[in-house]
Coordinates of C-alpha atoms in Angstrom, one line a residue:
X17 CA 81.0 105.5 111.2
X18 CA 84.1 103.0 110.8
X19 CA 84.5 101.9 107.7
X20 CA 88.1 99.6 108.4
X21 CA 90.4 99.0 110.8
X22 CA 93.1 96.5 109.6
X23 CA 96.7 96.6 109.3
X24 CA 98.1 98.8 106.9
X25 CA 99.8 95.9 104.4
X26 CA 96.1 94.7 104.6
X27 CA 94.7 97.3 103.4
X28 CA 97.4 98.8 100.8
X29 CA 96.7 94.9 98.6
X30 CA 93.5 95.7 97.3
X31 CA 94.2 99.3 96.7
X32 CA 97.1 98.2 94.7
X33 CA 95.0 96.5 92.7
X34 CA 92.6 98.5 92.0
X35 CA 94.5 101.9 91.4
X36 CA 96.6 101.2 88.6
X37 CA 93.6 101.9 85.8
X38 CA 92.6 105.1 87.9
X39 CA 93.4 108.5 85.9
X40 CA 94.5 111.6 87.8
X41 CA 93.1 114.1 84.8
X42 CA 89.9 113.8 83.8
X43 CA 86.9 114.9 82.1
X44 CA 84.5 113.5 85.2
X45 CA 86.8 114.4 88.3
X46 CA 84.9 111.0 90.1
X47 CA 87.0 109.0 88.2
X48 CA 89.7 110.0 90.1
X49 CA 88.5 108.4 93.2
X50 CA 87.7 104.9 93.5
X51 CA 84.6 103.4 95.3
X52 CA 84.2 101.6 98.7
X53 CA 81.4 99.6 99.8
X54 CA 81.1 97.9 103.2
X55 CA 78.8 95.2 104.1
X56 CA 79.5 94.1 107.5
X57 CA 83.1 92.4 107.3
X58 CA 83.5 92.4 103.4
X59 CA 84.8 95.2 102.2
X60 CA 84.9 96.0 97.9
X61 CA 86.5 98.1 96.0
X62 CA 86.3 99.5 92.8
X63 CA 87.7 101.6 90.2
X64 CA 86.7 102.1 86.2
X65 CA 88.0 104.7 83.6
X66 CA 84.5 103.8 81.9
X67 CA 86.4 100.9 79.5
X68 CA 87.5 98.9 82.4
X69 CA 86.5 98.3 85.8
X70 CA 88.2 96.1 88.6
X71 CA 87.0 95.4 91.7
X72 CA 88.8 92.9 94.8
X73 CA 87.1 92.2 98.5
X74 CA 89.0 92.1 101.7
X75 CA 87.2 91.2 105.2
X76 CA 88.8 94.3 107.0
X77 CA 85.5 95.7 107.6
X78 CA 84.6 97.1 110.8
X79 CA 80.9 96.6 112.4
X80 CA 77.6 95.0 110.9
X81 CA 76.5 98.3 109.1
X82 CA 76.0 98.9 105.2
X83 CA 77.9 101.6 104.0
X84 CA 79.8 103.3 100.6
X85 CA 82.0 106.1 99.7
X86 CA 84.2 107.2 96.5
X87 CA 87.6 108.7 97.7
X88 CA 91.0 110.2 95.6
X89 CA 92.9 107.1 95.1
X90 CA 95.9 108.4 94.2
X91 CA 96.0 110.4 97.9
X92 CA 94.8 107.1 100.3
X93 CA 97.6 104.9 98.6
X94 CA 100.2 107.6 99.3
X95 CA 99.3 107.6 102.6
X96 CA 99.1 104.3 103.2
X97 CA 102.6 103.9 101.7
X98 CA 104.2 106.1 103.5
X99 CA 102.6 104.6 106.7
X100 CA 105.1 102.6 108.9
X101 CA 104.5 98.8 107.8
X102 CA 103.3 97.0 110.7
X103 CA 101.3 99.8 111.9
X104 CA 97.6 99.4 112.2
X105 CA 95.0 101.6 110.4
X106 CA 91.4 102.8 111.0
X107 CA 89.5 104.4 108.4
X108 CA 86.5 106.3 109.6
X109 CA 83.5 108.4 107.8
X110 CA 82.2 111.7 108.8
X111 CA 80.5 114.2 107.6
X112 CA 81.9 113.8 104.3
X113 CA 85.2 113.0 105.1
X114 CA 87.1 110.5 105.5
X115 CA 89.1 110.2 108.7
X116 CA 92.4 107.7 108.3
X117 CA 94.5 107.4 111.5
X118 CA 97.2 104.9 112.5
X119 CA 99.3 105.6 115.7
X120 CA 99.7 109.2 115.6
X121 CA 99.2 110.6 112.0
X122 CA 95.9 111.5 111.2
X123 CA 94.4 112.4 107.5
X124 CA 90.8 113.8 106.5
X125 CA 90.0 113.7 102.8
X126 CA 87.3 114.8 101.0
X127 CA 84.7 112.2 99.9
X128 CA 82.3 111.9 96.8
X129 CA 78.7 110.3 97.3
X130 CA 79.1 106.7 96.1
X131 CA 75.6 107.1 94.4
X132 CA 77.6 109.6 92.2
X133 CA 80.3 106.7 90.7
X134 CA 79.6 105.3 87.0
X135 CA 80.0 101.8 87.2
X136 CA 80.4 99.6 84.5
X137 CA 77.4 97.3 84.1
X138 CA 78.3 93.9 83.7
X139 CA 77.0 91.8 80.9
X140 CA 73.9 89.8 81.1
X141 CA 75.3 86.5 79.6
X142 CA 78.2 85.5 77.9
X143 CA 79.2 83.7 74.3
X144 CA 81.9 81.6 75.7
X145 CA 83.5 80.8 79.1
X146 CA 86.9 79.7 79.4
X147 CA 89.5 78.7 82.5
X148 CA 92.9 78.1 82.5
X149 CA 95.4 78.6 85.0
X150 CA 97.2 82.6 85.5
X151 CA 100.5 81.4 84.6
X152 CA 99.1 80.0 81.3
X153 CA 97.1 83.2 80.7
X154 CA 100.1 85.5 81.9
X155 CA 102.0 83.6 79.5
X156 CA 100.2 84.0 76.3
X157 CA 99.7 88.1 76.6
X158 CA 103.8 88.1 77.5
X159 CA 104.4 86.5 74.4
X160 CA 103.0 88.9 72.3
X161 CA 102.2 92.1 74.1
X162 CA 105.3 93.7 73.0
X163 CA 103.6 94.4 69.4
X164 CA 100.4 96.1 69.9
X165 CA 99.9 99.4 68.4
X166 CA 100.1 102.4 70.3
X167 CA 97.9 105.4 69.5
X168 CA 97.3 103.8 66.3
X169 CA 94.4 105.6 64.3
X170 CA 93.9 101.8 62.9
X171 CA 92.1 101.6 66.5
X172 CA 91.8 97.5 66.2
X173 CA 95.4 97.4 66.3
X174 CA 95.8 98.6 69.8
X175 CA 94.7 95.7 71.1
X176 CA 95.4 92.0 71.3
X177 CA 93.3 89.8 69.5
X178 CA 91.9 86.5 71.3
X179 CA 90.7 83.6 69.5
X180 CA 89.2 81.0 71.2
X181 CA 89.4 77.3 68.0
X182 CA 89.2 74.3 68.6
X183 CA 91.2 73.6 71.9
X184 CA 93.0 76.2 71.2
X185 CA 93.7 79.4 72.6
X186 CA 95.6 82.3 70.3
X187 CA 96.5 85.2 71.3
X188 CA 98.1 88.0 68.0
X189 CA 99.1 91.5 68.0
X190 CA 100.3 93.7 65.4
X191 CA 101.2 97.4 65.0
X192 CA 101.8 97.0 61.2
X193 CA 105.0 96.3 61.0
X194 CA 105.5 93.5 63.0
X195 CA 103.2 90.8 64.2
X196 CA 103.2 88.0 67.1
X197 CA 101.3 84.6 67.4
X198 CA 101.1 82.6 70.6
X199 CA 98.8 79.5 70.8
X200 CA 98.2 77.0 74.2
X201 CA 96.2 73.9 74.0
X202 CA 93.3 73.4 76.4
X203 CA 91.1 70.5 77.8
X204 CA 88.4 72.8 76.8
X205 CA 86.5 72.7 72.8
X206 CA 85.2 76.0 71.7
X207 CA 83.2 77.7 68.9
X208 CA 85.7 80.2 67.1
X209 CA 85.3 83.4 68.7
X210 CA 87.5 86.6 67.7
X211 CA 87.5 89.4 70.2
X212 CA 90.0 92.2 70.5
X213 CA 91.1 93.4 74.0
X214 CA 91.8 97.0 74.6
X215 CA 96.2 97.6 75.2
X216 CA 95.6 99.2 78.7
X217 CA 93.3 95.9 80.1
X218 CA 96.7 93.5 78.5
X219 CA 99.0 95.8 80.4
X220 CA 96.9 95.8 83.8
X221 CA 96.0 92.1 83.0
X222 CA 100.1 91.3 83.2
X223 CA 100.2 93.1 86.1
X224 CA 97.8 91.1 88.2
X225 CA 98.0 87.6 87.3
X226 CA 100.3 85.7 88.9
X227 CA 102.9 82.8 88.3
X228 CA 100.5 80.4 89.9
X229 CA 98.1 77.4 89.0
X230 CA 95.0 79.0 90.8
X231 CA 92.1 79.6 87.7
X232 CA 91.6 82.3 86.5
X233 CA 87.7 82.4 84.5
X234 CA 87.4 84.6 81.1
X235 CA 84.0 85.0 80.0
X236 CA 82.9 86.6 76.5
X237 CA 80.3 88.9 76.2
X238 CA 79.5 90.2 72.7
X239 CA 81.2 93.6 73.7
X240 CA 82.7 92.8 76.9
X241 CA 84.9 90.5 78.6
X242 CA 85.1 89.7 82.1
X243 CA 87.9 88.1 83.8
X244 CA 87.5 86.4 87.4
X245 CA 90.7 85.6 89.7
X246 CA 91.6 84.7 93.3
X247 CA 89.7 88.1 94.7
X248 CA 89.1 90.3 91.5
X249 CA 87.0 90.5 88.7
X250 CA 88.0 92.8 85.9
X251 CA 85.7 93.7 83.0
X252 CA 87.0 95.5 80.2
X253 CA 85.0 97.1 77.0
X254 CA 86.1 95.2 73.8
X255 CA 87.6 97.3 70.5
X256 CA 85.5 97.1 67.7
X257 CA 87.2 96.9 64.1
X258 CA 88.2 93.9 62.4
X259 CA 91.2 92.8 62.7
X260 CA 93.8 92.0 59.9
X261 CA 93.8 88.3 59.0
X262 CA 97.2 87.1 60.9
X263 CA 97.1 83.8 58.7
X264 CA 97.8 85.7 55.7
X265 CA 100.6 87.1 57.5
X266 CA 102.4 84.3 58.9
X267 CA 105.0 83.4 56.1
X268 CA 104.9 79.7 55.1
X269 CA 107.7 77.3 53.4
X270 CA 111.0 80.0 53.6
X271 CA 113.9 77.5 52.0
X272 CA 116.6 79.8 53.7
X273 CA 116.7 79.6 57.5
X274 CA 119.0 78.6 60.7
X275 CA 119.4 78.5 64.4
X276 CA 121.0 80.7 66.3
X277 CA 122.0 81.2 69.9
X278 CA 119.1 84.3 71.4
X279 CA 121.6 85.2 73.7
X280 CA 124.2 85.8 71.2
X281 CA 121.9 87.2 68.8
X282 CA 120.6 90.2 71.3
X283 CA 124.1 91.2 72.6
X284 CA 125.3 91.5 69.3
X285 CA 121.8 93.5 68.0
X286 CA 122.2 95.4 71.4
X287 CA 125.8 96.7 70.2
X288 CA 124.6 97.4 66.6
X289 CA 122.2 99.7 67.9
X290 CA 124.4 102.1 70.0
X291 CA 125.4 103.5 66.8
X292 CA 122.1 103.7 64.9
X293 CA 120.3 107.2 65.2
X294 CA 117.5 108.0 67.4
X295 CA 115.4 108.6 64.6
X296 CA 116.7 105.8 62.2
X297 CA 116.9 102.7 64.1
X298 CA 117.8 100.3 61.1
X299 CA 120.5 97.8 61.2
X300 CA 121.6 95.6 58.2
X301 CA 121.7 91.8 58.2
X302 CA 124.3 90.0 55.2
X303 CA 123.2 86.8 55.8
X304 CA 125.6 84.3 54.2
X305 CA 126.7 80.6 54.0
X306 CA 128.4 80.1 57.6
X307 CA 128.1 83.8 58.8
X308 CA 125.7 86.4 59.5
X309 CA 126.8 90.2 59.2
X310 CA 125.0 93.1 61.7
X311 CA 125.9 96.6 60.6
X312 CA 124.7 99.9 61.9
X313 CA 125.3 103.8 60.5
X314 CA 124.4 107.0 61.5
X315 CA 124.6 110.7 60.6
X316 CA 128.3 111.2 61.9
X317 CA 129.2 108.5 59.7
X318 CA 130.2 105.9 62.6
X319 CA 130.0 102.6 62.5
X320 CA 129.6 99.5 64.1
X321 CA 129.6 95.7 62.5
X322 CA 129.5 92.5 64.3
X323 CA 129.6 88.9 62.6
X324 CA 127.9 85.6 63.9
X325 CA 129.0 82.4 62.8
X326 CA 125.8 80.6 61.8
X327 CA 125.5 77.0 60.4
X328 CA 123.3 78.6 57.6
X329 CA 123.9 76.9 53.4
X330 CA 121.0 79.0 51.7
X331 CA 120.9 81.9 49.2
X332 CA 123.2 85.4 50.2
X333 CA 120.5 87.8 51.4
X334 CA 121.2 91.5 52.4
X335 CA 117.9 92.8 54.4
X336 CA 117.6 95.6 56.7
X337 CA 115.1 95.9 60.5
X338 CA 114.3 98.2 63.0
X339 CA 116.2 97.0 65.7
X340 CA 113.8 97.8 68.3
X341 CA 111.4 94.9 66.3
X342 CA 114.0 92.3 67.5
X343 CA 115.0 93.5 69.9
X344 CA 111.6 93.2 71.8
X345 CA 111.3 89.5 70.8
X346 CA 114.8 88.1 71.8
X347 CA 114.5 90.3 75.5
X348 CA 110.9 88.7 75.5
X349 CA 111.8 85.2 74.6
X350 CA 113.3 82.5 77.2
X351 CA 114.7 80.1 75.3
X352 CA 118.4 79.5 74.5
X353 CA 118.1 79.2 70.5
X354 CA 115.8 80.8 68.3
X355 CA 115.0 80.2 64.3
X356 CA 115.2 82.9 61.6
X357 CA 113.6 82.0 58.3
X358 CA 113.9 84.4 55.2
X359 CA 112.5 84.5 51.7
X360 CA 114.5 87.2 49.8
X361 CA 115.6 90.9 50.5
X362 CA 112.4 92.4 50.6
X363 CA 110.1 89.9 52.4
X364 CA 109.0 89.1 55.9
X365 CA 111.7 87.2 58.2
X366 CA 109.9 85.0 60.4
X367 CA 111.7 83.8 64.7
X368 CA 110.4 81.3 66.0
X369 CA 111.5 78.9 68.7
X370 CA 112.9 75.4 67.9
X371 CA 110.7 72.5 67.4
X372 CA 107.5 74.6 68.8
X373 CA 104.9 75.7 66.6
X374 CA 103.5 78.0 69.1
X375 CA 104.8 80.7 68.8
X376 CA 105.7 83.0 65.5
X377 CA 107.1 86.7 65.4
X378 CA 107.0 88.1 62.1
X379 CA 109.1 91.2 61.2
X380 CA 108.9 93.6 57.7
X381 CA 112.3 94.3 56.2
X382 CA 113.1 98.2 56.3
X383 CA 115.4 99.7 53.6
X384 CA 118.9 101.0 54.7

């Protein structure tokens, strides 16, 4: 029975799509495959780990019959990558197997019964439904992604926390040592609703949406949320925890801050850290009227210092980071200045951008 026959760039999209939650190893060898349905022309398919599933339609279907199969993932996309481009492809089932052939290559793989596949079932209803274009969306998990937890045992932290208040949208993450706030402004009014997104559903998330207007629709569920987008729907499991109160968090009224150039501030950060250890990645900031000191040590006693000229009048404070902390923001960030605001020697800095209240990155000093 003919399952497709389309061209091969055709068909590789929605397998792109779909494979990059699928697991080679584990515990239910299904999970390796990922599940296609045909009805008539429309074509879905789907994979899950059993915390998210995604599914995306194509109409590369091939005869009126009603049809489904589970098939290794990982396999099909190799071959279909290694396919000539503007070749076409059929993609046949038999007796188990199924047949792909385009020109002269042929492949048989082994097929699982699609009865077999454990699906995620989709929420009944949903607390809260919101819509908002990708970019927008893209945006606010590429402004903070970079500092959720990973493999934390504090489970809620490796995740990004949504809140829909107000208008507002706000997304936060936090690993414990450093935290990041994003908010955008909607047309849309909302209940306040906290829900924490599991890391690997941000990180495929970023990968799917696009720079574009198009919607994209989130829907709440009270342990679920479902996204909808040009041809895919992705529902992801929530984490369950509570997660710490970011307001608390988020310093307010530091008396000793200034501007500095992002660009400057990496290279110079980027240096520092050549010569901190692979262990120890703490460089010192002297932060003084008019200048601003990096310095960097490690084990063989070498020893790298860079100075900044800053337009900065506050108290002298001597403070020490990870690197790797602010390093992720200014890489992440876009704009040409950013703001650094400090209490003393052992509290929180918070960056922030310029005259824009929507975003804060806050960073715990480390001793040197």
């Amino acid at each position: 029975m003919q399952l497709v026959k389309t061209t091969r760039d055709t068909l590789l999209r929605p397998l792109q799509i779909v494979s990059g939650i699928v697991e080679r190893r584990h515990t239910m060898p299904i999970l390796a495959n990922i599940l296609i349905r045909k009805d008539g022309e429309s074509v879905s398919f789907l994979s899950t780990d059993t915390e998210v599933q995604i599914t995306t339609l194509a109409n590369i279907g091939s005869g009126d019959d009603v049809t489904g199969t589970t098939v290794a993932a990982r396999k099909l996309l190799d071959i279909l990558r290694a396919l000539p481009e503007s070749g076409d492809v059929t993609m046949t089932l038999q007796n188990k197997r199924l047949a792909v052939q385009s020109g002269k290559s042929r492949f048989a793989l082994q097929t699982l019964a699609a009865e077999e596949f454990p699906t995620v079932s989709v929420a009944d209803s949903y607390n809260a439904s919101v819509t908002l274009p990708q970019k927008t969306l893209k945006h606010l998990f590429n402004m903070v992604h970079f500092a959720m937890a990973q493999q934390d045992i504090r489970y809620y932290l490796n995740g990004l926390l949504l809140v829909l208040d107000g208008n507002n949208i706000i997304a936060v993450a936090t690993d414990g040592h450093r935290l990041a706030f994003c908010q955008v402004a909607t047309e849309q009014s909302f209940e306040r609703q906290e829900v924490i997104i599991p890391r690997k559903t941000i990180i495929e998330l970023q990968r799917l949406l696009e720079e574009s207007d198009e919607e994209v629709r989130l829907d709440i569920a009270a342990s679920q949320v479902k996204l909808t987008f040009a041809d895919i729907e992705l529902v992801s499991k929530l984490v369950e925890g509570k997660f710490p109160d970011y307001t608390r968090v988020i310093p307010k009224g530091y008396k000793n801050d200034f501007t500095i150039s992002r660009e400057e501030l990496l290279r110079s950060l980027q240096r520092a850290a050549i010569m901190t250890s692979d262990k120890f990645k703490g460089v010192r900031c002297i932060i003084e009227p008019g200048v601003m000191k990096i310095s960097s040590t490690n084990a063989d006693q070498e020893e790298a210092v860079e100075e900044l000229e800053i337009d900065y009048g506050g108290d002298t404070i001597d403070i020490g980071f990870n690197v790797t902390y602010l390093l992720d923001v200014l890489n992440n960030l876009k704009c040409d200045q950013v703001n650094i605001a400090l209490g003393d020697s052992n509290s929180s800095a918070l960056i922030s951008i310029p005259d824009n209240g929507d975003f804060k990155y806050v960073v715990m000093p480390m001793r040197i």
